[in-house]
PDB file of C-alpha atoms and ligand atoms in Angstrom:
ATOM      1  CA  MET A   4      19.866 -16.197  -0.272  1.00  0.00           C
ATOM      2  CA  LYS A   5      18.802 -14.872   3.106  1.00  0.00           C
ATOM      3  CA  THR A   6      15.243 -15.359   4.314  1.00  0.00           C
ATOM      4  CA  LEU A   7      12.966 -12.457   5.197  1.00  0.00           C
ATOM      5  CA  LEU A   8       9.891 -12.802   7.358  1.00  0.00           C
ATOM      6  CA  PHE A   9       7.719 -10.034   5.945  1.00  0.00           C
ATOM      7  CA  VAL A  10       5.121  -9.031   8.537  1.00  0.00           C
ATOM      8  CA  THR A  11       1.931  -7.356   7.360  1.00  0.00           C
ATOM      9  CA  ASP A  12      -1.800  -7.482   7.992  1.00  0.00           C
ATOM     10  CA  LEU A  13      -2.858  -7.705   4.354  1.00  0.00           C
ATOM     11  CA  TYR A  14      -6.529  -7.304   5.055  1.00  0.00           C
ATOM     12  CA  TYR A  15      -6.399  -4.583   7.737  1.00  0.00           C
ATOM     13  CA  GLU A  16      -8.937  -1.893   6.860  1.00  0.00           C
ATOM     14  CA  ALA A  17      -6.784   1.196   7.198  1.00  0.00           C
ATOM     15  CA  LYS A  18      -8.431   4.533   6.463  1.00  0.00           C
ATOM     16  CA  GLY A  19      -7.858   5.463   2.811  1.00  0.00           C
ATOM     17  CA  ARG A  20      -5.180   2.828   2.208  1.00  0.00           C
ATOM     18  CA  ASN A  21      -4.981  -0.794   1.065  1.00  0.00           C
ATOM     19  CA  TYR A  22      -2.054  -2.414   2.822  1.00  0.00           C
ATOM     20  CA  TYR A  23      -2.235  -5.462   0.585  1.00  0.00           C
ATOM     21  CA  GLU A  24      -1.671  -3.461  -2.608  1.00  0.00           C
ATOM     22  CA  GLU A  25       1.508  -1.887  -1.261  1.00  0.00           C
ATOM     23  CA  ASP A  26       2.784  -5.130   0.231  1.00  0.00           C
ATOM     24  CA  LEU A  27       2.003  -7.312  -2.763  1.00  0.00           C
ATOM     25  CA  PHE A  28       4.075  -4.874  -4.789  1.00  0.00           C
ATOM     26  CA  LEU A  29       6.926  -4.644  -2.274  1.00  0.00           C
ATOM     27  CA  THR A  30       7.162  -8.387  -1.641  1.00  0.00           C
ATOM     28  CA  SER A  31       7.136  -9.078  -5.393  1.00  0.00           C
ATOM     29  CA  LYS A  32      10.284  -6.922  -5.641  1.00  0.00           C
ATOM     30  CA  LEU A  33      12.073  -8.043  -2.479  1.00  0.00           C
ATOM     31  CA  ARG A  34      11.716 -11.710  -3.390  1.00  0.00           C
ATOM     32  CA  GLU A  35      14.064 -11.023  -6.319  1.00  0.00           C
ATOM     33  CA  ALA A  36      16.856 -10.665  -3.756  1.00  0.00           C
ATOM     34  CA  PHE A  37      15.636 -12.700  -0.770  1.00  0.00           C
ATOM     35  CA  ASN A  38      13.651 -15.784   0.113  1.00  0.00           C
ATOM     36  CA  LEU A  39      10.493 -14.308   1.480  1.00  0.00           C
ATOM     37  CA  VAL A  40       7.777 -15.517   3.841  1.00  0.00           C
ATOM     38  CA  ILE A  41       4.728 -13.325   4.495  1.00  0.00           C
ATOM     39  CA  CYS A  42       3.055 -13.528   7.877  1.00  0.00           C
ATOM     40  CA  HIS A  43       0.368 -11.779   9.921  1.00  0.00           C
ATOM     41  CA  PRO A  44       1.674  -9.617  12.821  1.00  0.00           C
ATOM     42  CA  GLU A  45       0.033 -11.901  15.365  1.00  0.00           C
ATOM     43  CA  ASP A  46       1.755 -15.018  13.984  1.00  0.00           C
ATOM     44  CA  ILE A  47       5.407 -13.933  14.104  1.00  0.00           C
ATOM     45  CA  GLU A  48       6.376 -16.425  16.799  1.00  0.00           C
ATOM     46  CA  ALA A  49       5.518 -19.405  14.593  1.00  0.00           C
ATOM     47  CA  PHE A  50       7.977 -18.328  11.885  1.00  0.00           C
ATOM     48  CA  GLU A  51      10.645 -16.162  13.544  1.00  0.00           C
ATOM     49  CA  ASP A  52      13.169 -18.981  13.880  1.00  0.00           C
ATOM     50  CA  ILE A  53      13.383 -19.642  10.153  1.00  0.00           C
ATOM     51  CA  ALA A  54      14.015 -16.001   9.268  1.00  0.00           C
ATOM     52  CA  ASP A  55      17.332 -14.175   9.023  1.00  0.00           C
ATOM     53  CA  LEU A  56      15.500 -10.873   9.293  1.00  0.00           C
ATOM     54  CA  ILE A  57      11.988  -9.917  10.397  1.00  0.00           C
ATOM     55  CA  VAL A  58      10.691  -7.038   8.277  1.00  0.00           C
ATOM     56  CA  PHE A  59       7.912  -5.370  10.256  1.00  0.00           C
ATOM     57  CA  ARG A  60       5.767  -3.587   7.685  1.00  0.00           C
ATOM     58  CA  ASN A  61       2.078  -2.634   7.559  1.00  0.00           C
ATOM     59  CA  ALA A  62       0.963  -4.248  10.793  1.00  0.00           C
ATOM     60  CA  GLY A  63      -1.777  -1.735  11.600  1.00  0.00           C
ATOM     61  CA  PRO A  64      -2.040  -0.248  15.123  1.00  0.00           C
ATOM     62  CA  VAL A  65      -0.130  -2.512  17.508  1.00  0.00           C
ATOM     63  CA  SER A  66      -2.557  -1.512  20.274  1.00  0.00           C
ATOM     64  CA  ASN A  67      -4.922  -4.001  18.583  1.00  0.00           C
ATOM     65  CA  PHE A  68      -2.618  -6.857  19.645  1.00  0.00           C
ATOM     66  CA  LYS A  69      -0.800  -5.256  22.552  1.00  0.00           C
ATOM     67  CA  ASP A  70       0.108  -8.457  24.442  1.00  0.00           C
ATOM     68  CA  LYS A  71       1.523 -10.228  21.410  1.00  0.00           C
ATOM     69  CA  TYR A  72       3.405  -7.104  20.370  1.00  0.00           C
ATOM     70  CA  GLU A  73       4.986  -6.744  23.797  1.00  0.00           C
ATOM     71  CA  ALA A  74       5.871 -10.441  23.869  1.00  0.00           C
ATOM     72  CA  PHE A  75       7.487 -10.036  20.444  1.00  0.00           C
ATOM     73  CA  ARG A  76       9.512  -7.047  21.673  1.00  0.00           C
ATOM     74  CA  LYS A  77      10.725  -9.164  24.588  1.00  0.00           C
ATOM     75  CA  ARG A  78      11.738 -12.030  22.282  1.00  0.00           C
ATOM     76  CA  ILE A  79      13.687  -9.628  20.058  1.00  0.00           C
ATOM     77  CA  VAL A  80      15.922  -9.034  23.053  1.00  0.00           C
ATOM     78  CA  SER A  81      15.938 -12.513  24.617  1.00  0.00           C
ATOM     79  CA  LYS A  82      16.394 -14.430  21.342  1.00  0.00           C
ATOM     80  CA  ARG A  83      18.418 -11.702  19.636  1.00  0.00           C
ATOM     81  CA  LEU A  84      16.021 -11.643  16.724  1.00  0.00           C
ATOM     82  CA  LYS A  85      17.108  -9.429  13.905  1.00  0.00           C
ATOM     83  CA  THR A  86      14.448  -6.938  12.871  1.00  0.00           C
ATOM     84  CA  TYR A  87      13.912  -4.262  10.264  1.00  0.00           C
ATOM     85  CA  ASN A  88      13.319  -1.527  11.414  1.00  0.00           C
ATOM     86  CA  ALA A  89      15.788  -1.904  14.213  1.00  0.00           C
ATOM     87  CA  PHE A  90      13.750  -1.541  17.397  1.00  0.00           C
ATOM     88  CA  ASN A  91      16.081   0.966  19.041  1.00  0.00           C
ATOM     89  CA  GLY A  92      14.044   3.996  17.912  1.00  0.00           C
ATOM     90  CA  LYS A  93      12.818   6.605  20.375  1.00  0.00           C
ATOM     91  CA  ALA A  94       9.730   7.742  18.497  1.00  0.00           C
ATOM     92  CA  ASP A  95       6.396   6.086  17.605  1.00  0.00           C
ATOM     93  CA  VAL A  96       7.817   2.587  18.144  1.00  0.00           C
ATOM     94  CA  ASN A  97       7.329   3.284  21.859  1.00  0.00           C
ATOM     95  CA  GLY A  98       4.056   5.202  21.587  1.00  0.00           C
ATOM     96  CA  LYS A  99       3.643   8.976  21.382  1.00  0.00           C
ATOM     97  CA  GLU A 100       5.384   9.879  24.647  1.00  0.00           C
ATOM     98  CA  TYR A 101       8.421  11.225  22.751  1.00  0.00           C
ATOM     99  CA  LEU A 102       6.346  14.208  21.609  1.00  0.00           C
ATOM    100  CA  ILE A 103       6.540  15.551  25.165  1.00  0.00           C
ATOM    101  CA  GLU A 104      10.312  15.170  25.228  1.00  0.00           C
ATOM    102  CA  LEU A 105      10.605  16.962  21.878  1.00  0.00           C
ATOM    103  CA  THR A 106       8.286  19.741  23.063  1.00  0.00           C
ATOM    104  CA  ASN A 107      10.438  20.300  26.139  1.00  0.00           C
ATOM    105  CA  ALA A 108      13.569  20.285  23.982  1.00  0.00           C
ATOM    106  CA  HIS A 109      12.027  23.024  21.798  1.00  0.00           C
ATOM    107  CA  PHE A 110      11.949  21.074  18.561  1.00  0.00           C
ATOM    108  CA  PRO A 111       9.593  22.431  15.876  1.00  0.00           C
ATOM    109  CA  ILE A 112       6.633  20.201  16.699  1.00  0.00           C
ATOM    110  CA  ILE A 113       2.960  20.600  17.582  1.00  0.00           C
ATOM    111  CA  PRO A 114       3.331  21.454  21.287  1.00  0.00           C
ATOM    112  CA  THR A 115       2.310  18.428  23.343  1.00  0.00           C
ATOM    113  CA  ILE A 116       1.624  17.817  27.040  1.00  0.00           C
ATOM    114  CA  ASP A 117       0.125  14.970  29.064  1.00  0.00           C
ATOM    115  CA  THR A 118      -1.098  16.800  32.156  1.00  0.00           C
ATOM    116  CA  LEU A 119      -3.145  19.966  32.553  1.00  0.00           C
ATOM    117  CA  ASP A 120      -0.497  21.267  34.951  1.00  0.00           C
ATOM    118  CA  SER A 121       1.540  21.935  31.814  1.00  0.00           C
ATOM    119  CA  LEU A 122      -1.212  23.771  29.954  1.00  0.00           C
ATOM    120  CA  HIS A 123       0.914  26.937  30.015  1.00  0.00           C
ATOM    121  CA  LYS A 124       3.246  25.219  27.511  1.00  0.00           C
ATOM    122  CA  LEU A 125       0.496  25.263  24.875  1.00  0.00           C
ATOM    123  CA  PRO A 126      -0.861  28.303  23.067  1.00  0.00           C
ATOM    124  CA  ASP A 127      -4.196  29.542  24.421  1.00  0.00           C
ATOM    125  CA  VAL A 128      -6.687  28.365  21.780  1.00  0.00           C
ATOM    126  CA  ASP A 129     -10.401  27.522  21.641  1.00  0.00           C
ATOM    127  CA  MET A 130     -10.002  23.942  20.500  1.00  0.00           C
ATOM    128  CA  TYR A 131      -7.613  21.222  21.603  1.00  0.00           C
ATOM    129  CA  ILE A 132      -6.991  17.669  20.464  1.00  0.00           C
ATOM    130  CA  VAL A 133      -6.745  14.829  22.956  1.00  0.00           C
ATOM    131  CA  LYS A 134      -5.295  11.532  21.710  1.00  0.00           C
ATOM    132  CA  PRO A 135      -4.161   8.292  23.334  1.00  0.00           C
ATOM    133  CA  LYS A 136      -0.409   7.826  23.743  1.00  0.00           C
ATOM    134  CA  ASP A 137      -0.588   4.365  22.227  1.00  0.00           C
ATOM    135  CA  GLY A 138      -2.857   5.402  19.341  1.00  0.00           C
ATOM    136  CA  ALA A 139      -2.439   5.048  15.589  1.00  0.00           C
ATOM    137  CA  ASP A 140      -4.686   5.473  12.560  1.00  0.00           C
ATOM    138  CA  SER A 141      -6.482   8.309  14.459  1.00  0.00           C
ATOM    139  CA  ILE A 142      -8.012   5.829  16.936  1.00  0.00           C
ATOM    140  CA  GLY A 143      -9.467   7.584  19.985  1.00  0.00           C
ATOM    141  CA  MET A 144      -8.643  11.118  18.834  1.00  0.00           C
ATOM    142  CA  GLU A 145     -11.057  13.790  20.118  1.00  0.00           C
ATOM    143  CA  PHE A 146     -11.628  17.506  19.639  1.00  0.00           C
ATOM    144  CA  VAL A 147     -12.083  19.146  23.025  1.00  0.00           C
ATOM    145  CA  THR A 148     -12.885  22.745  23.973  1.00  0.00           C
ATOM    146  CA  LYS A 149     -10.785  24.432  26.621  1.00  0.00           C
ATOM    147  CA  ASP A 150     -13.649  24.226  29.136  1.00  0.00           C
ATOM    148  CA  ASP A 151     -14.029  20.471  28.609  1.00  0.00           C
ATOM    149  CA  LEU A 152     -10.343  19.573  28.970  1.00  0.00           C
ATOM    150  CA  ASN A 153     -10.797  18.763  32.658  1.00  0.00           C
ATOM    151  CA  LYS A 154     -13.450  16.199  31.840  1.00  0.00           C
ATOM    152  CA  LYS A 155     -11.532  14.529  29.031  1.00  0.00           C
ATOM    153  CA  VAL A 156      -8.078  14.307  30.543  1.00  0.00           C
ATOM    154  CA  ASP A 157      -7.527  11.740  33.283  1.00  0.00           C
ATOM    155  CA  ALA A 158      -5.270  13.550  35.736  1.00  0.00           C
ATOM    156  CA  LYS A 159      -3.766  10.354  37.130  1.00  0.00           C
ATOM    157  CA  SER A 160      -3.257   7.897  34.305  1.00  0.00           C
ATOM    158  CA  LYS A 161      -1.439  10.270  31.925  1.00  0.00           C
ATOM    159  CA  ASN A 162      -2.374   7.974  29.057  1.00  0.00           C
ATOM    160  CA  THR A 163      -3.463  10.751  26.706  1.00  0.00           C
ATOM    161  CA  LEU A 164      -1.759  13.651  25.003  1.00  0.00           C
ATOM    162  CA  ILE A 165      -3.104  17.177  24.715  1.00  0.00           C
ATOM    163  CA  GLN A 166      -2.276  19.414  21.776  1.00  0.00           C
ATOM    164  CA  PRO A 167      -3.683  22.643  20.396  1.00  0.00           C
ATOM    165  CA  PHE A 168      -5.827  22.047  17.335  1.00  0.00           C
ATOM    166  CA  ILE A 169      -3.755  23.360  14.427  1.00  0.00           C
ATOM    167  CA  ASN A 170      -5.707  24.683  11.479  1.00  0.00           C
ATOM    168  CA  PHE A 171      -2.858  23.825   9.106  1.00  0.00           C
ATOM    169  CA  GLU A 172      -2.646  24.441   5.347  1.00  0.00           C
ATOM    170  CA  TYR A 173      -1.627  20.896   4.447  1.00  0.00           C
ATOM    171  CA  GLU A 174       0.171  17.814   5.727  1.00  0.00           C
ATOM    172  CA  VAL A 175       3.431  16.640   4.197  1.00  0.00           C
ATOM    173  CA  SER A 176       5.530  13.530   4.807  1.00  0.00           C
ATOM    174  CA  PHE A 177       9.234  12.935   4.272  1.00  0.00           C
ATOM    175  CA  TYR A 178      10.362   9.326   3.817  1.00  0.00           C
ATOM    176  CA  TYR A 179      13.805   8.120   4.840  1.00  0.00           C
ATOM    177  CA  ILE A 180      15.677   4.850   4.592  1.00  0.00           C
ATOM    178  CA  ASP A 181      18.382   4.802   7.234  1.00  0.00           C
ATOM    179  CA  LYS A 182      19.418   8.453   7.217  1.00  0.00           C
ATOM    180  CA  GLU A 183      18.889   9.038   3.496  1.00  0.00           C
ATOM    181  CA  PHE A 184      15.963  11.047   2.197  1.00  0.00           C
ATOM    182  CA  GLN A 185      13.935   9.144  -0.422  1.00  0.00           C
ATOM    183  CA  TYR A 186      10.861  11.177  -1.374  1.00  0.00           C
ATOM    184  CA  ALA A 187       8.181  13.512  -0.048  1.00  0.00           C
ATOM    185  CA  LEU A 188       4.416  13.469  -0.513  1.00  0.00           C
ATOM    186  CA  TYR A 189       1.706  15.864   0.597  1.00  0.00           C
ATOM    187  CA  ALA A 190      -2.052  15.891   0.958  1.00  0.00           C
ATOM    188  CA  PRO A 191      -3.332  18.969  -0.900  1.00  0.00           C
ATOM    189  CA  ASP A 192      -6.942  18.259   0.143  1.00  0.00           C
ATOM    190  CA  LYS A 193      -7.162  18.420   3.950  1.00  0.00           C
ATOM    191  CA  ASP A 194     -10.179  16.114   3.969  1.00  0.00           C
ATOM    192  CA  LYS A 195      -8.311  13.421   2.083  1.00  0.00           C
ATOM    193  CA  ARG A 196      -5.315  12.604   4.264  1.00  0.00           C
ATOM    194  CA  TRP A 197      -4.258   9.643   2.135  1.00  0.00           C
ATOM    195  CA  GLU A 198      -4.703  11.126  -1.339  1.00  0.00           C
ATOM    196  CA  LEU A 199      -1.095  12.063  -1.691  1.00  0.00           C
ATOM    197  CA  LYS A 200       0.739  13.944  -4.398  1.00  0.00           C
ATOM    198  CA  ASN A 201       4.392  14.414  -5.165  1.00  0.00           C
ATOM    199  CA  TYR A 202       5.961  17.167  -3.054  1.00  0.00           C
ATOM    200  CA  VAL A 203       9.167  18.912  -4.050  1.00  0.00           C
ATOM    201  CA  ALA A 204      11.041  19.382  -0.788  1.00  0.00           C
ATOM    202  CA  THR A 205      13.168  22.502  -0.323  1.00  0.00           C
ATOM    203  CA  GLU A 206      16.496  22.479   1.486  1.00  0.00           C
ATOM    204  CA  GLU A 207      14.794  24.107   4.441  1.00  0.00           C
ATOM    205  CA  ASP A 208      12.162  21.339   4.515  1.00  0.00           C
ATOM    206  CA  LEU A 209      14.859  18.667   4.449  1.00  0.00           C
ATOM    207  CA  ALA A 210      16.829  20.379   7.202  1.00  0.00           C
ATOM    208  CA  PHE A 211      13.630  20.304   9.272  1.00  0.00           C
ATOM    209  CA  ALA A 212      12.993  16.593   8.624  1.00  0.00           C
ATOM    210  CA  LYS A 213      16.628  15.608   9.152  1.00  0.00           C
ATOM    211  CA  ARG A 214      16.630  17.037  12.694  1.00  0.00           C
ATOM    212  CA  PHE A 215      14.171  14.359  13.709  1.00  0.00           C
ATOM    213  CA  ILE A 216      15.984  11.575  11.875  1.00  0.00           C
ATOM    214  CA  GLU A 217      19.246  12.591  13.590  1.00  0.00           C
ATOM    215  CA  TRP A 218      17.550  12.854  16.974  1.00  0.00           C
ATOM    216  CA  ASN A 219      16.110   9.359  16.639  1.00  0.00           C
ATOM    217  CA  ASN A 220      19.370   7.827  15.406  1.00  0.00           C
ATOM    218  CA  ILE A 221      18.012   4.297  14.750  1.00  0.00           C
ATOM    219  CA  ASP A 222      20.463   1.639  13.557  1.00  0.00           C
ATOM    220  CA  TRP A 223      18.547   0.961  10.316  1.00  0.00           C
ATOM    221  CA  GLY A 224      15.104   1.099   8.817  1.00  0.00           C
ATOM    222  CA  ILE A 225      12.423   3.209   7.200  1.00  0.00           C
ATOM    223  CA  GLN A 226      11.028   6.318   8.866  1.00  0.00           C
ATOM    224  CA  ARG A 227       8.334   8.772   7.913  1.00  0.00           C
ATOM    225  CA  VAL A 228       8.458  12.321   9.208  1.00  0.00           C
ATOM    226  CA  ASP A 229       4.869  13.628   9.207  1.00  0.00           C
ATOM    227  CA  ALA A 230       4.527  17.378   9.400  1.00  0.00           C
ATOM    228  CA  CYS A 231       1.963  20.099   8.880  1.00  0.00           C
ATOM    229  CA  ARG A 232       2.432  23.496   7.254  1.00  0.00           C
ATOM    230  CA  THR A 233       0.872  26.175   9.425  1.00  0.00           C
ATOM    231  CA  LYS A 234      -0.941  29.260   8.134  1.00  0.00           C
ATOM    232  CA  GLN A 235       2.229  31.169   9.106  1.00  0.00           C
ATOM    233  CA  GLY A 236       4.222  28.992   6.713  1.00  0.00           C
ATOM    234  CA  GLU A 237       6.308  26.990   9.181  1.00  0.00           C
ATOM    235  CA  LEU A 238       6.530  23.217   9.417  1.00  0.00           C
ATOM    236  CA  LEU A 239       5.604  21.451  12.657  1.00  0.00           C
ATOM    237  CA  LEU A 240       6.095  17.765  13.340  1.00  0.00           C
ATOM    238  CA  VAL A 241       2.882  15.745  13.713  1.00  0.00           C
ATOM    239  CA  GLU A 242       4.581  12.415  14.232  1.00  0.00           C
ATOM    240  CA  LEU A 243       7.796  10.527  13.572  1.00  0.00           C
ATOM    241  CA  GLU A 244       6.744   7.070  12.450  1.00  0.00           C
ATOM    242  CA  ASP A 245       9.655   4.704  13.094  1.00  0.00           C
ATOM    243  CA  LEU A 246       7.715   1.472  13.573  1.00  0.00           C
ATOM    244  CA  ASN A 247       5.622   0.740  10.506  1.00  0.00           C
ATOM    245  CA  PRO A 248       5.182   3.752   8.264  1.00  0.00           C
ATOM    246  CA  TYR A 249       2.822   3.188   5.358  1.00  0.00           C
ATOM    247  CA  LEU A 250       4.835   4.221   2.324  1.00  0.00           C
ATOM    248  CA  SER A 251       2.263   5.065  -0.369  1.00  0.00           C
ATOM    249  CA  LEU A 252       4.595   3.338  -2.836  1.00  0.00           C
ATOM    250  CA  LEU A 253       1.906   2.990  -5.472  1.00  0.00           C
ATOM    251  CA  GLU A 254       1.397   6.777  -5.536  1.00  0.00           C
ATOM    252  CA  LEU A 255       4.996   7.359  -6.573  1.00  0.00           C
ATOM    253  CA  SER A 256       6.375   7.812 -10.056  1.00  0.00           C
ATOM    254  CA  GLU A 257       7.864   4.640 -11.513  1.00  0.00           C
ATOM    255  CA  ASP A 258      11.385   6.068 -11.198  1.00  0.00           C
ATOM    256  CA  THR A 259      11.095   7.043  -7.549  1.00  0.00           C
ATOM    257  CA  ARG A 260       9.445   3.749  -6.653  1.00  0.00           C
ATOM    258  CA  GLN A 261      12.181   1.769  -8.364  1.00  0.00           C
ATOM    259  CA  ARG A 262      14.909   3.789  -6.668  1.00  0.00           C
ATOM    260  CA  PHE A 263      13.236   3.248  -3.311  1.00  0.00           C
ATOM    261  CA  VAL A 264      13.066  -0.517  -3.793  1.00  0.00           C
ATOM    262  CA  GLU A 265      16.737  -0.716  -4.786  1.00  0.00           C
ATOM    263  CA  PHE A 266      17.748   1.402  -1.805  1.00  0.00           C
ATOM    264  CA  MET A 267      15.657  -0.721   0.520  1.00  0.00           C
ATOM    265  CA  LYS A 268      17.235  -3.938  -0.766  1.00  0.00           C
ATOM    266  CA  LYS A 269      20.692  -2.499  -0.050  1.00  0.00           C
ATOM    267  CA  SER A 270      19.623  -1.365   3.386  1.00  0.00           C
ATOM    268  CA  LEU A 271      18.224  -4.822   4.175  1.00  0.00           C
ATOM    269  CA  GLU A 272      21.519  -6.395   3.062  1.00  0.00           C
ATOM    270  CA  LYS A 273      23.444  -3.999   5.271  1.00  0.00           C
ATOM    271  CA  SER A 274      21.283  -4.707   8.291  1.00  0.00           C
ATOM    272  CA  LEU A 275      21.758  -8.459   7.715  1.00  0.00           C
ATOM    273  CA  GLN A 276      25.536  -8.027   7.808  1.00  0.00           C
ATOM    274  CA  ASP A 277      25.536  -5.822  10.874  1.00  0.00           C
TER     275      ASP A 277
HETATM  276  N1  LIG B 324      -2.934  18.919  16.940  1.00  0.00           N
HETATM  277  C1  LIG B 324      -3.546  18.657  15.785  1.00  0.00           C
HETATM  278  N2  LIG B 324      -4.179  19.654  15.098  1.00  0.00           N
HETATM  279  C2  LIG B 324      -4.813  19.396  13.940  1.00  0.00           C
HETATM  280  N3  LIG B 324      -4.889  18.179  13.378  1.00  0.00           N
HETATM  281  C3  LIG B 324      -4.289  17.158  14.004  1.00  0.00           C
HETATM  282  C4  LIG B 324      -3.591  17.328  15.232  1.00  0.00           C
HETATM  283  N4  LIG B 324      -3.109  16.141  15.627  1.00  0.00           N
HETATM  284  C5  LIG B 324      -3.484  15.250  14.689  1.00  0.00           C
HETATM  285  N5  LIG B 324      -4.197  15.851  13.712  1.00  0.00           N
HETATM  286  C6  LIG B 324      -4.768  15.183  12.522  1.00  0.00           C
HETATM  287  O1  LIG B 324      -5.033  13.819  12.840  1.00  0.00           O
HETATM  288  C7  LIG B 324      -4.219  12.941  12.063  1.00  0.00           C
HETATM  289  C8  LIG B 324      -3.741  11.754  12.896  1.00  0.00           C
HETATM  290  O2  LIG B 324      -2.979  12.217  13.988  1.00  0.00           O
HETATM  291  P1  LIG B 324      -1.562  11.598  14.369  1.00  0.00           P
HETATM  292  O3  LIG B 324      -1.035  12.365  15.510  1.00  0.00           O
HETATM  293  O4  LIG B 324      -0.715  11.507  13.166  1.00  0.00           O
HETATM  294  O5  LIG B 324      -1.942  10.178  14.920  1.00  0.00           O
HETATM  295  P2  LIG B 324      -1.960   8.737  14.239  1.00  0.00           P
HETATM  296  O6  LIG B 324      -0.895   7.995  14.958  1.00  0.00           O
HETATM  297  O7  LIG B 324      -3.327   8.267  14.546  1.00  0.00           O
HETATM  298  O8  LIG B 324      -1.657   8.890  12.788  1.00  0.00           O
HETATM  299  C9  LIG B 324      -3.109  13.812  11.523  1.00  0.00           C
HETATM  300  O9  LIG B 324      -2.622  13.296  10.314  1.00  0.00           O
HETATM  301  C10 LIG B 324      -3.788  15.163  11.371  1.00  0.00           C
HETATM  302  O10 LIG B 324      -4.539  15.196  10.164  1.00  0.00           O
HETATM  303 MG1  LIG B 325      -0.391  10.015  11.773  1.00  0.00          MG
END
């Protein structure tokens, strides 16, 4: 049996989610097919040499341990560590910068800029959202009026993103393993982002989500396409989580959850052989 180093911060206090519940479930299933060691995201170095594959799961925002995260990324390359997800993604794994690239390439996303010189690329609205490029879990996100943008956006550092505030109908997420769609969930109550319900995706929805999966083209791993449904009925990307998407596995039906676990085991096997 191959050995997995399963990386998670079991006790991280994420908004509306308990990482440990999801990861106790997932590790209990994966250990049927693999030897499995659980470790905290800041302790990877101590265990990485005994693992055939490092499974980076619910680590919480990596900005909380930036230096160790960057050192880990360097060791992946220098020691040829095998990781799951593969770290060759272009999306959230490198911060939120990709949203600017996707805006300029006219993908269906919430229009995003990082300098007020580009304000003409955004719709003219009363309220904007400013968020750090290396943010996660809504850390550092602020609502800013048009008049206050100058004060809130540092013209030189370009370390924040500016978006129009979208008064969407609901948020919906599409979950993929490798390039295969697994399930979709949505948050019917806008005030309860993490109270998710089953969402029946249409072909149009899946065509939308797949564009981002194809654009990212990672070697293997789990991705979550987060989108919002506007009042006009269209979907816009909020983020493409290709580092450590929380999966809400315990909100799924037994069938879907089981299918996901089986698919993930196969994907892990494949990545080990690659
Ligand atoms: N431009 C926006 N307009 C309206 N709501 C937004 C916007 N950007 C983010 N949000 C809200 O904030 C949440 C967190 O933002 P997101 O960009 O996904 O960052 P994080 O990496 O912190 O999850 C989203 O799920 C959404 O509810
Ligand atoms: Mg998000």
